[in-house]
Amino acid sequence: MCDSCGCDSSSDPVTISKPGSHFHGHGHPHDHSHDHDHVHVQSRTVRVEQDVLAHNQAISEKNRAYFAEHGIFAMNLVSSPGSGKTTLLEKTITDLKHEVLMSVIEGDQQTARDADRIDATGVPVVQVNTGSGCHLDGTMIANAIAKLEPEDRSVLFIENVGNLVCPALFDLGESAKVVIISVTEGEDKPEKYPYMFRAARLCLINKIDLLPHLDFDVAACREFAARVNPELEFIEVSARTGEGMGQWYAWLKSRLPVDGHAG
Amino acid sequence: MSLALNIVDLAVEAAEKENGGRLSGIEIEVGALSGVMVDSLEFCLEAAARTTKAEGATFSIVSKAACGKCTDCGIDFAATSFYQHCPGCNGIGVQITGGRDLKVTAITIEEESPDV
Ligand SMILES: [Zn+2]
């Protein structure tokens, strides 16, 4: 998956590689045989049956229970790089901060640039650097919550690492995944990344102010996405001009606990 | 990449529980609807295994077909996507019953020997 997600293998082998004396691999990554009948005399094969995602899932369920207990509506915001996710988040916070209690967990591979932008809006934010990791996981969120201490009955935005592949596989305990695509991307995104569109509850189609200059077909995009997830909702927005943002705020507020919020 | 790291961790942990020897083989089951791309995973695994007890191990990736069950007519069938109609009654009451997993299913450990 690293090939497609931008985090990718090209950096990792360089940084973690330290071939040991017994390394008998070959230069070609794909050069392995697919059976191991030729095992050494001293080898022993043991059945293990370990679910790879089970550990993450267990921690994320704890996060989910925590959010439920505190009336926190946690949104996992996912997108490819360049979708305008941080700008959309900034605008949302600026517009709603007097009505809704909000806080943010910012996921990024290396920098704190996005977290600094959120910090400037005045809401509490915690930065998680994933290093070479291409997504956030349950443990990172658990640690971030401990630091952030989001208020009861608030909205927690989790800005995931820009990547539509791996974040789809890792539950964080969130209440909803919101996938953001912009009209500068291909309308076939949902077909290329079906897992993410399947996992998401809402799709924000951003930068619609640019539509007159592009040949992005909104209807086709929605159709592709509806094919993988018939229940997916769509809102077309422009974080730059504010168009459609009211609808997004209405969606967001409708998710808040009924007895919550001063607003 | 982190999936590959998780897989190597799980395998190394399992090996520790056995006899702590080096791993020469890891078998992984990838469900057809797990969302995991086998090609990329293979590539990452080799890198993820470096400097661990699984360095140089052979990874066998076993694909597992997905299956669905129709809640209308009750038949089981091979599923190819999350949203497909029942091949029996063409209904849409379809549940995916298998093929979503990503698992480490077996490990091959080198028994300790004096010349290592
Ligand atoms: Zn049927």
PDB file of N, CA, C and O in Angstrom, chain A residues 1-4 9 12 16-20 23-24 26 29-30 32-34 36 42-53 135 169-170 195 198 228 230, chain B residues 1-3 6-7 10 14 18 27 34-37 39-44 46-47 50-51 55-56 58 60 82-83 102-111:
ATOM      1  N   MET A   1       0.808  -1.202   0.000  1.00  0.00           N
ATOM      2  CA  MET A   1       0.000   0.000   0.000  1.00  0.00           C
ATOM      3  C   MET A   1       0.843   1.255   0.000  1.00  0.00           C
ATOM      4  O   MET A   1       0.402   2.299  -0.388  1.00  0.00           O
ATOM      5  N   CYS A   2       2.089   1.080   0.410  1.00  0.00           N
ATOM      6  CA  CYS A   2       2.923   2.256   0.493  1.00  0.00           C
ATOM      7  C   CYS A   2       3.109   2.898  -0.861  1.00  0.00           C
ATOM      8  O   CYS A   2       3.262   4.095  -0.965  1.00  0.00           O
ATOM      9  N   ASP A   3       3.086   2.085  -1.907  1.00  0.00           N
ATOM     10  CA  ASP A   3       3.276   2.621  -3.246  1.00  0.00           C
ATOM     11  C   ASP A   3       2.280   3.707  -3.560  1.00  0.00           C
ATOM     12  O   ASP A   3       2.588   4.699  -4.187  1.00  0.00           O
ATOM     13  N   SER A   4       1.076   3.515  -3.092  1.00  0.00           N
ATOM     14  CA  SER A   4       0.030   4.418  -3.517  1.00  0.00           C
ATOM     15  C   SER A   4      -0.259   5.515  -2.515  1.00  0.00           C
ATOM     16  O   SER A   4      -1.026   6.406  -2.787  1.00  0.00           O
ATOM     17  N   SER A   9       7.427   3.506   0.509  1.00  0.00           N
ATOM     18  CA  SER A   9       8.582   2.653   0.693  1.00  0.00           C
ATOM     19  C   SER A   9       9.885   3.287   0.261  1.00  0.00           C
ATOM     20  O   SER A   9      10.940   2.911   0.715  1.00  0.00           O
ATOM     21  N   ASP A  12      11.497   4.570   3.358  1.00  0.00           N
ATOM     22  CA  ASP A  12      11.663   3.665   4.474  1.00  0.00           C
ATOM     23  C   ASP A  12      12.857   2.712   4.410  1.00  0.00           C
ATOM     24  O   ASP A  12      13.584   2.610   5.371  1.00  0.00           O
ATOM     25  N   ILE A  16      15.626   2.613   7.518  1.00  0.00           N
ATOM     26  CA  ILE A  16      15.651   1.553   8.518  1.00  0.00           C
ATOM     27  C   ILE A  16      16.556   0.383   8.158  1.00  0.00           C
ATOM     28  O   ILE A  16      16.738  -0.513   8.944  1.00  0.00           O
ATOM     29  N   SER A  17      17.107   0.464   6.976  1.00  0.00           N
ATOM     30  CA  SER A  17      17.873  -0.705   6.547  1.00  0.00           C
ATOM     31  C   SER A  17      19.230  -0.798   7.237  1.00  0.00           C
ATOM     32  O   SER A  17      19.988   0.162   7.301  1.00  0.00           O
ATOM     33  N   LYS A  18      19.496  -1.922   7.793  1.00  0.00           N
ATOM     34  CA  LYS A  18      20.793  -2.186   8.399  1.00  0.00           C
ATOM     35  C   LYS A  18      21.026  -3.685   8.294  1.00  0.00           C
ATOM     36  O   LYS A  18      20.816  -4.426   9.236  1.00  0.00           O
ATOM     37  N   PRO A  19      21.419  -4.128   7.105  1.00  0.00           N
ATOM     38  CA  PRO A  19      21.458  -5.572   6.867  1.00  0.00           C
ATOM     39  C   PRO A  19      22.346  -6.293   7.885  1.00  0.00           C
ATOM     40  O   PRO A  19      23.479  -5.889   8.132  1.00  0.00           O
ATOM     41  N   GLY A  20      21.794  -7.331   8.476  1.00  0.00           N
ATOM     42  CA  GLY A  20      22.552  -8.104   9.456  1.00  0.00           C
ATOM     43  C   GLY A  20      23.375  -9.173   8.765  1.00  0.00           C
ATOM     44  O   GLY A  20      23.305  -9.359   7.562  1.00  0.00           O
ATOM     45  N   PHE A  23      21.525 -11.846   6.705  1.00  0.00           N
ATOM     46  CA  PHE A  23      20.598 -11.434   5.661  1.00  0.00           C
ATOM     47  C   PHE A  23      20.927 -12.150   4.372  1.00  0.00           C
ATOM     48  O   PHE A  23      22.013 -12.029   3.837  1.00  0.00           O
ATOM     49  N   HIS A  24      19.984 -12.930   3.894  1.00  0.00           N
ATOM     50  CA  HIS A  24      20.240 -13.580   2.613  1.00  0.00           C
ATOM     51  C   HIS A  24      19.176 -13.222   1.587  1.00  0.00           C
ATOM     52  O   HIS A  24      18.761 -14.009   0.772  1.00  0.00           O
ATOM     53  N   HIS A  26      17.725 -10.939  -1.604  1.00  0.00           N
ATOM     54  CA  HIS A  26      18.306 -10.552  -2.874  1.00  0.00           C
ATOM     55  C   HIS A  26      17.859  -9.140  -3.139  1.00  0.00           C
ATOM     56  O   HIS A  26      16.925  -8.660  -2.540  1.00  0.00           O
ATOM     57  N   PRO A  29      12.926  -6.874  -4.577  1.00  0.00           N
ATOM     58  CA  PRO A  29      11.872  -7.002  -3.569  1.00  0.00           C
ATOM     59  C   PRO A  29      10.846  -8.069  -3.895  1.00  0.00           C
ATOM     60  O   PRO A  29      10.228  -8.624  -3.024  1.00  0.00           O
ATOM     61  N   HIS A  30      10.648  -8.365  -5.165  1.00  0.00           N
ATOM     62  CA  HIS A  30       9.560  -9.278  -5.490  1.00  0.00           C
ATOM     63  C   HIS A  30      10.049 -10.696  -5.739  1.00  0.00           C
ATOM     64  O   HIS A  30       9.327 -11.547  -6.220  1.00  0.00           O
ATOM     65  N   HIS A  32      10.537 -13.327  -4.100  1.00  0.00           N
ATOM     66  CA  HIS A  32      10.444 -14.426  -3.147  1.00  0.00           C
ATOM     67  C   HIS A  32       9.573 -15.547  -3.649  1.00  0.00           C
ATOM     68  O   HIS A  32       8.637 -15.351  -4.394  1.00  0.00           O
ATOM     69  N   SER A  33       9.878 -16.709  -3.182  1.00  0.00           N
ATOM     70  CA  SER A  33       9.109 -17.870  -3.595  1.00  0.00           C
ATOM     71  C   SER A  33       7.858 -17.920  -2.748  1.00  0.00           C
ATOM     72  O   SER A  33       7.777 -17.357  -1.670  1.00  0.00           O
ATOM     73  N   HIS A  34       6.857 -18.576  -3.252  1.00  0.00           N
ATOM     74  CA  HIS A  34       5.600 -18.552  -2.532  1.00  0.00           C
ATOM     75  C   HIS A  34       5.226 -19.870  -1.890  1.00  0.00           C
ATOM     76  O   HIS A  34       4.071 -20.154  -1.630  1.00  0.00           O
ATOM     77  N   HIS A  36       6.988 -22.755   1.139  1.00  0.00           N
ATOM     78  CA  HIS A  36       8.190 -23.040   1.915  1.00  0.00           C
ATOM     79  C   HIS A  36       8.260 -24.509   2.254  1.00  0.00           C
ATOM     80  O   HIS A  36       8.374 -24.915   3.387  1.00  0.00           O
ATOM     81  N   GLN A  42      16.081 -27.967  10.688  1.00  0.00           N
ATOM     82  CA  GLN A  42      15.832 -27.426  12.026  1.00  0.00           C
ATOM     83  C   GLN A  42      14.642 -26.470  12.079  1.00  0.00           C
ATOM     84  O   GLN A  42      14.373 -25.892  13.108  1.00  0.00           O
ATOM     85  N   SER A  43      13.994 -26.262  10.935  1.00  0.00           N
ATOM     86  CA  SER A  43      12.885 -25.298  10.970  1.00  0.00           C
ATOM     87  C   SER A  43      11.601 -25.958  11.453  1.00  0.00           C
ATOM     88  O   SER A  43      11.397 -27.136  11.289  1.00  0.00           O
ATOM     89  N   ARG A  44      10.780 -25.123  12.020  1.00  0.00           N
ATOM     90  CA  ARG A  44       9.519 -25.623  12.520  1.00  0.00           C
ATOM     91  C   ARG A  44       8.448 -24.587  12.184  1.00  0.00           C
ATOM     92  O   ARG A  44       8.633 -23.400  12.417  1.00  0.00           O
ATOM     93  N   THR A  45       7.353 -25.054  11.627  1.00  0.00           N
ATOM     94  CA  THR A  45       6.282 -24.122  11.290  1.00  0.00           C
ATOM     95  C   THR A  45       5.181 -24.188  12.336  1.00  0.00           C
ATOM     96  O   THR A  45       4.770 -25.264  12.751  1.00  0.00           O
ATOM     97  N   VAL A  46       4.781 -23.025  12.800  1.00  0.00           N
ATOM     98  CA  VAL A  46       3.787 -22.948  13.862  1.00  0.00           C
ATOM     99  C   VAL A  46       2.591 -22.147  13.348  1.00  0.00           C
ATOM    100  O   VAL A  46       2.774 -21.070  12.772  1.00  0.00           O
ATOM    101  N   ARG A  47       1.403 -22.646  13.564  1.00  0.00           N
ATOM    102  CA  ARG A  47       0.210 -21.873  13.198  1.00  0.00           C
ATOM    103  C   ARG A  47      -0.009 -20.792  14.259  1.00  0.00           C
ATOM    104  O   ARG A  47       0.110 -21.065  15.455  1.00  0.00           O
ATOM    105  N   VAL A  48      -0.297 -19.588  13.854  1.00  0.00           N
ATOM    106  CA  VAL A  48      -0.516 -18.551  14.860  1.00  0.00           C
ATOM    107  C   VAL A  48      -1.892 -17.875  14.788  1.00  0.00           C
ATOM    108  O   VAL A  48      -2.482 -17.555  15.801  1.00  0.00           O
ATOM    109  N   GLU A  49      -2.405 -17.595  13.597  1.00  0.00           N
ATOM    110  CA  GLU A  49      -3.732 -16.973  13.449  1.00  0.00           C
ATOM    111  C   GLU A  49      -3.879 -15.663  14.229  1.00  0.00           C
ATOM    112  O   GLU A  49      -4.687 -15.541  15.132  1.00  0.00           O
ATOM    113  N   GLN A  50      -3.037 -14.714  13.919  1.00  0.00           N
ATOM    114  CA  GLN A  50      -3.114 -13.416  14.594  1.00  0.00           C
ATOM    115  C   GLN A  50      -3.701 -12.383  13.648  1.00  0.00           C
ATOM    116  O   GLN A  50      -3.172 -12.141  12.577  1.00  0.00           O
ATOM    117  N   ASP A  51      -4.754 -11.758  14.060  1.00  0.00           N
ATOM    118  CA  ASP A  51      -5.346 -10.715  13.250  1.00  0.00           C
ATOM    119  C   ASP A  51      -4.492  -9.450  13.334  1.00  0.00           C
ATOM    120  O   ASP A  51      -4.215  -8.945  14.414  1.00  0.00           O
ATOM    121  N   VAL A  52      -4.070  -8.953  12.194  1.00  0.00           N
ATOM    122  CA  VAL A  52      -3.131  -7.833  12.174  1.00  0.00           C
ATOM    123  C   VAL A  52      -3.745  -6.544  12.728  1.00  0.00           C
ATOM    124  O   VAL A  52      -3.092  -5.747  13.372  1.00  0.00           O
ATOM    125  N   LEU A  53      -5.021  -6.362  12.475  1.00  0.00           N
ATOM    126  CA  LEU A  53      -5.637  -5.109  12.909  1.00  0.00           C
ATOM    127  C   LEU A  53      -6.336  -5.206  14.270  1.00  0.00           C
ATOM    128  O   LEU A  53      -6.862  -4.220  14.767  1.00  0.00           O
ATOM    129  N   HIS A 135      -0.572   7.042   8.266  1.00  0.00           N
ATOM    130  CA  HIS A 135      -1.922   7.201   8.809  1.00  0.00           C
ATOM    131  C   HIS A 135      -1.809   7.279  10.323  1.00  0.00           C
ATOM    132  O   HIS A 135      -0.796   6.918  10.908  1.00  0.00           O
ATOM    133  N   LEU A 169      -8.115   1.693   6.651  1.00  0.00           N
ATOM    134  CA  LEU A 169      -8.021   0.399   7.331  1.00  0.00           C
ATOM    135  C   LEU A 169      -7.912   0.537   8.847  1.00  0.00           C
ATOM    136  O   LEU A 169      -8.115  -0.417   9.576  1.00  0.00           O
ATOM    137  N   PHE A 170      -7.532   1.720   9.308  1.00  0.00           N
ATOM    138  CA  PHE A 170      -7.299   1.890  10.735  1.00  0.00           C
ATOM    139  C   PHE A 170      -8.405   2.702  11.386  1.00  0.00           C
ATOM    140  O   PHE A 170      -8.513   3.907  11.191  1.00  0.00           O
ATOM    141  N   TYR A 195     -12.169   1.735  -0.656  1.00  0.00           N
ATOM    142  CA  TYR A 195     -12.252   1.419   0.772  1.00  0.00           C
ATOM    143  C   TYR A 195     -12.525   2.662   1.578  1.00  0.00           C
ATOM    144  O   TYR A 195     -13.288   2.654   2.529  1.00  0.00           O
ATOM    145  N   ARG A 198     -16.028   3.792   0.996  1.00  0.00           N
ATOM    146  CA  ARG A 198     -16.948   2.870   1.633  1.00  0.00           C
ATOM    147  C   ARG A 198     -17.017   3.151   3.136  1.00  0.00           C
ATOM    148  O   ARG A 198     -18.063   3.071   3.757  1.00  0.00           O
ATOM    149  N   VAL A 228     -19.851   2.614  -4.722  1.00  0.00           N
ATOM    150  CA  VAL A 228     -19.164   1.905  -3.635  1.00  0.00           C
ATOM    151  C   VAL A 228     -19.882   2.053  -2.304  1.00  0.00           C
ATOM    152  O   VAL A 228     -19.754   1.207  -1.432  1.00  0.00           O
ATOM    153  N   PRO A 230     -23.657   3.395  -1.259  1.00  0.00           N
ATOM    154  CA  PRO A 230     -24.947   4.034  -1.564  1.00  0.00           C
ATOM    155  C   PRO A 230     -25.426   4.962  -0.453  1.00  0.00           C
ATOM    156  O   PRO A 230     -26.274   5.809  -0.692  1.00  0.00           O
TER     157      PRO A 230
ATOM    158  N   MET B   1       2.841   1.014   4.909  1.00  0.00           N
ATOM    159  CA  MET B   1       4.074   0.539   5.548  1.00  0.00           C
ATOM    160  C   MET B   1       3.822   0.043   6.955  1.00  0.00           C
ATOM    161  O   MET B   1       4.371  -0.960   7.381  1.00  0.00           O
ATOM    162  N   SER B   2       2.968   0.718   7.678  1.00  0.00           N
ATOM    163  CA  SER B   2       2.813   0.313   9.069  1.00  0.00           C
ATOM    164  C   SER B   2       2.085  -1.016   9.186  1.00  0.00           C
ATOM    165  O   SER B   2       2.248  -1.731  10.168  1.00  0.00           O
ATOM    166  N   LEU B   3       1.308  -1.371   8.183  1.00  0.00           N
ATOM    167  CA  LEU B   3       0.712  -2.711   8.205  1.00  0.00           C
ATOM    168  C   LEU B   3       1.805  -3.760   8.152  1.00  0.00           C
ATOM    169  O   LEU B   3       1.771  -4.753   8.862  1.00  0.00           O
ATOM    170  N   ASN B   6       3.393  -3.941  11.449  1.00  0.00           N
ATOM    171  CA  ASN B   6       2.529  -4.690  12.370  1.00  0.00           C
ATOM    172  C   ASN B   6       2.658  -6.192  12.157  1.00  0.00           C
ATOM    173  O   ASN B   6       2.691  -6.968  13.112  1.00  0.00           O
ATOM    174  N   ILE B   7       2.701  -6.590  10.915  1.00  0.00           N
ATOM    175  CA  ILE B   7       2.802  -8.012  10.594  1.00  0.00           C
ATOM    176  C   ILE B   7       4.116  -8.582  11.127  1.00  0.00           C
ATOM    177  O   ILE B   7       4.145  -9.621  11.776  1.00  0.00           O
ATOM    178  N   LEU B  10       3.997  -8.844  14.939  1.00  0.00           N
ATOM    179  CA  LEU B  10       3.191  -9.987  15.379  1.00  0.00           C
ATOM    180  C   LEU B  10       3.955 -11.292  15.211  1.00  0.00           C
ATOM    181  O   LEU B  10       3.957 -12.141  16.103  1.00  0.00           O
ATOM    182  N   ALA B  14       5.258 -13.753  18.156  1.00  0.00           N
ATOM    183  CA  ALA B  14       4.878 -15.168  18.175  1.00  0.00           C
ATOM    184  C   ALA B  14       6.112 -16.058  18.256  1.00  0.00           C
ATOM    185  O   ALA B  14       6.125 -17.073  18.958  1.00  0.00           O
ATOM    186  N   GLU B  18       7.607 -18.895  21.171  1.00  0.00           N
ATOM    187  CA  GLU B  18       8.029 -20.261  20.872  1.00  0.00           C
ATOM    188  C   GLU B  18       9.426 -20.518  21.438  1.00  0.00           C
ATOM    189  O   GLU B  18       9.563 -20.944  22.557  1.00  0.00           O
ATOM    190  N   GLU B  27       3.653 -16.652   7.041  1.00  0.00           N
ATOM    191  CA  GLU B  27       2.517 -16.824   6.146  1.00  0.00           C
ATOM    192  C   GLU B  27       1.427 -15.834   6.534  1.00  0.00           C
ATOM    193  O   GLU B  27       1.067 -15.723   7.702  1.00  0.00           O
ATOM    194  N   SER B  34     -10.127  -7.136   2.094  1.00  0.00           N
ATOM    195  CA  SER B  34      -9.474  -6.545   3.263  1.00  0.00           C
ATOM    196  C   SER B  34      -9.015  -5.122   2.980  1.00  0.00           C
ATOM    197  O   SER B  34      -8.703  -4.362   3.891  1.00  0.00           O
ATOM    198  N   GLY B  35      -8.950  -4.747   1.727  1.00  0.00           N
ATOM    199  CA  GLY B  35      -8.475  -3.404   1.390  1.00  0.00           C
ATOM    200  C   GLY B  35      -6.965  -3.332   1.256  1.00  0.00           C
ATOM    201  O   GLY B  35      -6.401  -2.270   1.061  1.00  0.00           O
ATOM    202  N   VAL B  36      -6.312  -4.474   1.371  1.00  0.00           N
ATOM    203  CA  VAL B  36      -4.858  -4.489   1.327  1.00  0.00           C
ATOM    204  C   VAL B  36      -4.375  -4.843  -0.077  1.00  0.00           C
ATOM    205  O   VAL B  36      -4.861  -5.785  -0.682  1.00  0.00           O
ATOM    206  N   MET B  37      -3.445  -4.054  -0.579  1.00  0.00           N
ATOM    207  CA  MET B  37      -2.895  -4.359  -1.897  1.00  0.00           C
ATOM    208  C   MET B  37      -1.682  -5.262  -1.748  1.00  0.00           C
ATOM    209  O   MET B  37      -0.673  -4.879  -1.169  1.00  0.00           O
ATOM    210  N   ASP B  39       0.613  -6.493  -3.772  1.00  0.00           N
ATOM    211  CA  ASP B  39       1.900  -6.109  -4.355  1.00  0.00           C
ATOM    212  C   ASP B  39       2.665  -5.148  -3.459  1.00  0.00           C
ATOM    213  O   ASP B  39       3.848  -5.306  -3.208  1.00  0.00           O
ATOM    214  N   SER B  40       1.954  -4.134  -2.997  1.00  0.00           N
ATOM    215  CA  SER B  40       2.611  -3.131  -2.169  1.00  0.00           C
ATOM    216  C   SER B  40       3.006  -3.722  -0.830  1.00  0.00           C
ATOM    217  O   SER B  40       4.062  -3.426  -0.290  1.00  0.00           O
ATOM    218  N   LEU B  41       2.149  -4.596  -0.318  1.00  0.00           N
ATOM    219  CA  LEU B  41       2.434  -5.210   0.970  1.00  0.00           C
ATOM    220  C   LEU B  41       3.717  -6.037   0.889  1.00  0.00           C
ATOM    221  O   LEU B  41       4.590  -5.922   1.737  1.00  0.00           O
ATOM    222  N   GLU B  42       3.846  -6.818  -0.176  1.00  0.00           N
ATOM    223  CA  GLU B  42       5.039  -7.646  -0.360  1.00  0.00           C
ATOM    224  C   GLU B  42       6.285  -6.794  -0.333  1.00  0.00           C
ATOM    225  O   GLU B  42       7.277  -7.118   0.298  1.00  0.00           O
ATOM    226  N   PHE B  43       6.190  -5.698  -1.038  1.00  0.00           N
ATOM    227  CA  PHE B  43       7.330  -4.809  -1.140  1.00  0.00           C
ATOM    228  C   PHE B  43       7.727  -4.259   0.231  1.00  0.00           C
ATOM    229  O   PHE B  43       8.893  -4.220   0.594  1.00  0.00           O
ATOM    230  N   CYS B  44       6.710  -3.870   0.998  1.00  0.00           N
ATOM    231  CA  CYS B  44       6.976  -3.283   2.312  1.00  0.00           C
ATOM    232  C   CYS B  44       7.481  -4.299   3.326  1.00  0.00           C
ATOM    233  O   CYS B  44       8.275  -3.978   4.207  1.00  0.00           O
ATOM    234  N   GLU B  46       9.462  -6.834   3.125  1.00  0.00           N
ATOM    235  CA  GLU B  46      10.888  -7.095   3.124  1.00  0.00           C
ATOM    236  C   GLU B  46      11.663  -5.986   3.850  1.00  0.00           C
ATOM    237  O   GLU B  46      12.576  -6.245   4.618  1.00  0.00           O
ATOM    238  N   ALA B  47      11.233  -4.752   3.586  1.00  0.00           N
ATOM    239  CA  ALA B  47      11.877  -3.625   4.256  1.00  0.00           C
ATOM    240  C   ALA B  47      11.569  -3.634   5.749  1.00  0.00           C
ATOM    241  O   ALA B  47      12.443  -3.386   6.588  1.00  0.00           O
ATOM    242  N   ARG B  50      13.736  -5.950   8.016  1.00  0.00           N
ATOM    243  CA  ARG B  50      15.167  -5.700   8.214  1.00  0.00           C
ATOM    244  C   ARG B  50      15.458  -5.310   9.653  1.00  0.00           C
ATOM    245  O   ARG B  50      14.674  -4.624  10.284  1.00  0.00           O
ATOM    246  N   THR B  51      16.573  -5.764  10.122  1.00  0.00           N
ATOM    247  CA  THR B  51      17.055  -5.545  11.483  1.00  0.00           C
ATOM    248  C   THR B  51      16.171  -6.201  12.543  1.00  0.00           C
ATOM    249  O   THR B  51      16.309  -5.955  13.718  1.00  0.00           O
ATOM    250  N   GLU B  55      14.342 -10.817   9.491  1.00  0.00           N
ATOM    251  CA  GLU B  55      15.119 -10.364   8.348  1.00  0.00           C
ATOM    252  C   GLU B  55      15.436 -11.526   7.412  1.00  0.00           C
ATOM    253  O   GLU B  55      15.905 -12.573   7.843  1.00  0.00           O
ATOM    254  N   GLY B  56      15.154 -11.330   6.140  1.00  0.00           N
ATOM    255  CA  GLY B  56      15.437 -12.360   5.156  1.00  0.00           C
ATOM    256  C   GLY B  56      14.398 -13.464   5.088  1.00  0.00           C
ATOM    257  O   GLY B  56      14.545 -14.410   4.311  1.00  0.00           O
ATOM    258  N   THR B  58      11.037 -15.559   4.255  1.00  0.00           N
ATOM    259  CA  THR B  58      10.192 -15.689   3.075  1.00  0.00           C
ATOM    260  C   THR B  58       8.758 -15.363   3.476  1.00  0.00           C
ATOM    261  O   THR B  58       8.233 -15.915   4.440  1.00  0.00           O
ATOM    262  N   SER B  60       4.927 -15.652   2.588  1.00  0.00           N
ATOM    263  CA  SER B  60       3.954 -16.293   1.704  1.00  0.00           C
ATOM    264  C   SER B  60       2.633 -15.586   1.921  1.00  0.00           C
ATOM    265  O   SER B  60       2.097 -15.574   3.022  1.00  0.00           O
ATOM    266  N   PHE B  82     -18.230  -5.274  -2.054  1.00  0.00           N
ATOM    267  CA  PHE B  82     -19.127  -5.069  -0.920  1.00  0.00           C
ATOM    268  C   PHE B  82     -20.568  -4.867  -1.378  1.00  0.00           C
ATOM    269  O   PHE B  82     -21.495  -5.105  -0.655  1.00  0.00           O
ATOM    270  N   TYR B  83     -20.707  -4.361  -2.576  1.00  0.00           N
ATOM    271  CA  TYR B  83     -22.052  -4.066  -3.048  1.00  0.00           C
ATOM    272  C   TYR B  83     -22.341  -4.849  -4.296  1.00  0.00           C
ATOM    273  O   TYR B  83     -22.100  -4.425  -5.402  1.00  0.00           O
ATOM    274  N   LEU B 102      -7.093  -9.663   7.608  1.00  0.00           N
ATOM    275  CA  LEU B 102      -5.663  -9.626   7.346  1.00  0.00           C
ATOM    276  C   LEU B 102      -5.028 -10.301   8.550  1.00  0.00           C
ATOM    277  O   LEU B 102      -5.130  -9.813   9.662  1.00  0.00           O
ATOM    278  N   LYS B 103      -4.401 -11.449   8.323  1.00  0.00           N
ATOM    279  CA  LYS B 103      -3.928 -12.252   9.457  1.00  0.00           C
ATOM    280  C   LYS B 103      -2.535 -12.802   9.218  1.00  0.00           C
ATOM    281  O   LYS B 103      -2.173 -13.111   8.083  1.00  0.00           O
ATOM    282  N   VAL B 104      -1.794 -12.948  10.291  1.00  0.00           N
ATOM    283  CA  VAL B 104      -0.580 -13.759  10.229  1.00  0.00           C
ATOM    284  C   VAL B 104      -1.029 -15.161  10.612  1.00  0.00           C
ATOM    285  O   VAL B 104      -1.545 -15.377  11.699  1.00  0.00           O
ATOM    286  N   THR B 105      -0.916 -16.100   9.703  1.00  0.00           N
ATOM    287  CA  THR B 105      -1.482 -17.425   9.957  1.00  0.00           C
ATOM    288  C   THR B 105      -0.448 -18.450  10.409  1.00  0.00           C
ATOM    289  O   THR B 105      -0.783 -19.406  11.086  1.00  0.00           O
ATOM    290  N   ALA B 106       0.803 -18.289  10.000  1.00  0.00           N
ATOM    291  CA  ALA B 106       1.821 -19.263  10.408  1.00  0.00           C
ATOM    292  C   ALA B 106       3.203 -18.636  10.350  1.00  0.00           C
ATOM    293  O   ALA B 106       3.437 -17.701   9.583  1.00  0.00           O
ATOM    294  N   ILE B 107       4.090 -19.146  11.197  1.00  0.00           N
ATOM    295  CA  ILE B 107       5.483 -18.699  11.130  1.00  0.00           C
ATOM    296  C   ILE B 107       6.393 -19.922  11.105  1.00  0.00           C
ATOM    297  O   ILE B 107       6.055 -20.959  11.673  1.00  0.00           O
ATOM    298  N   THR B 108       7.508 -19.798  10.424  1.00  0.00           N
ATOM    299  CA  THR B 108       8.494 -20.864  10.442  1.00  0.00           C
ATOM    300  C   THR B 108       9.714 -20.350  11.192  1.00  0.00           C
ATOM    301  O   THR B 108      10.255 -19.288  10.863  1.00  0.00           O
ATOM    302  N   ILE B 109      10.083 -21.095  12.227  1.00  0.00           N
ATOM    303  CA  ILE B 109      11.178 -20.653  13.091  1.00  0.00           C
ATOM    304  C   ILE B 109      12.359 -21.581  12.914  1.00  0.00           C
ATOM    305  O   ILE B 109      12.199 -22.787  12.798  1.00  0.00           O
ATOM    306  N   GLU B 110      13.527 -20.974  12.908  1.00  0.00           N
ATOM    307  CA  GLU B 110      14.744 -21.787  12.889  1.00  0.00           C
ATOM    308  C   GLU B 110      15.019 -22.221  14.322  1.00  0.00           C
ATOM    309  O   GLU B 110      15.118 -21.384  15.217  1.00  0.00           O
ATOM    310  N   GLU B 111      15.142 -23.528  14.526  1.00  0.00           N
ATOM    311  CA  GLU B 111      15.480 -24.021  15.862  1.00  0.00           C
ATOM    312  C   GLU B 111      16.922 -23.618  16.138  1.00  0.00           C
ATOM    313  O   GLU B 111      17.765 -23.633  15.240  1.00  0.00           O
TER     314      GLU B 111
END
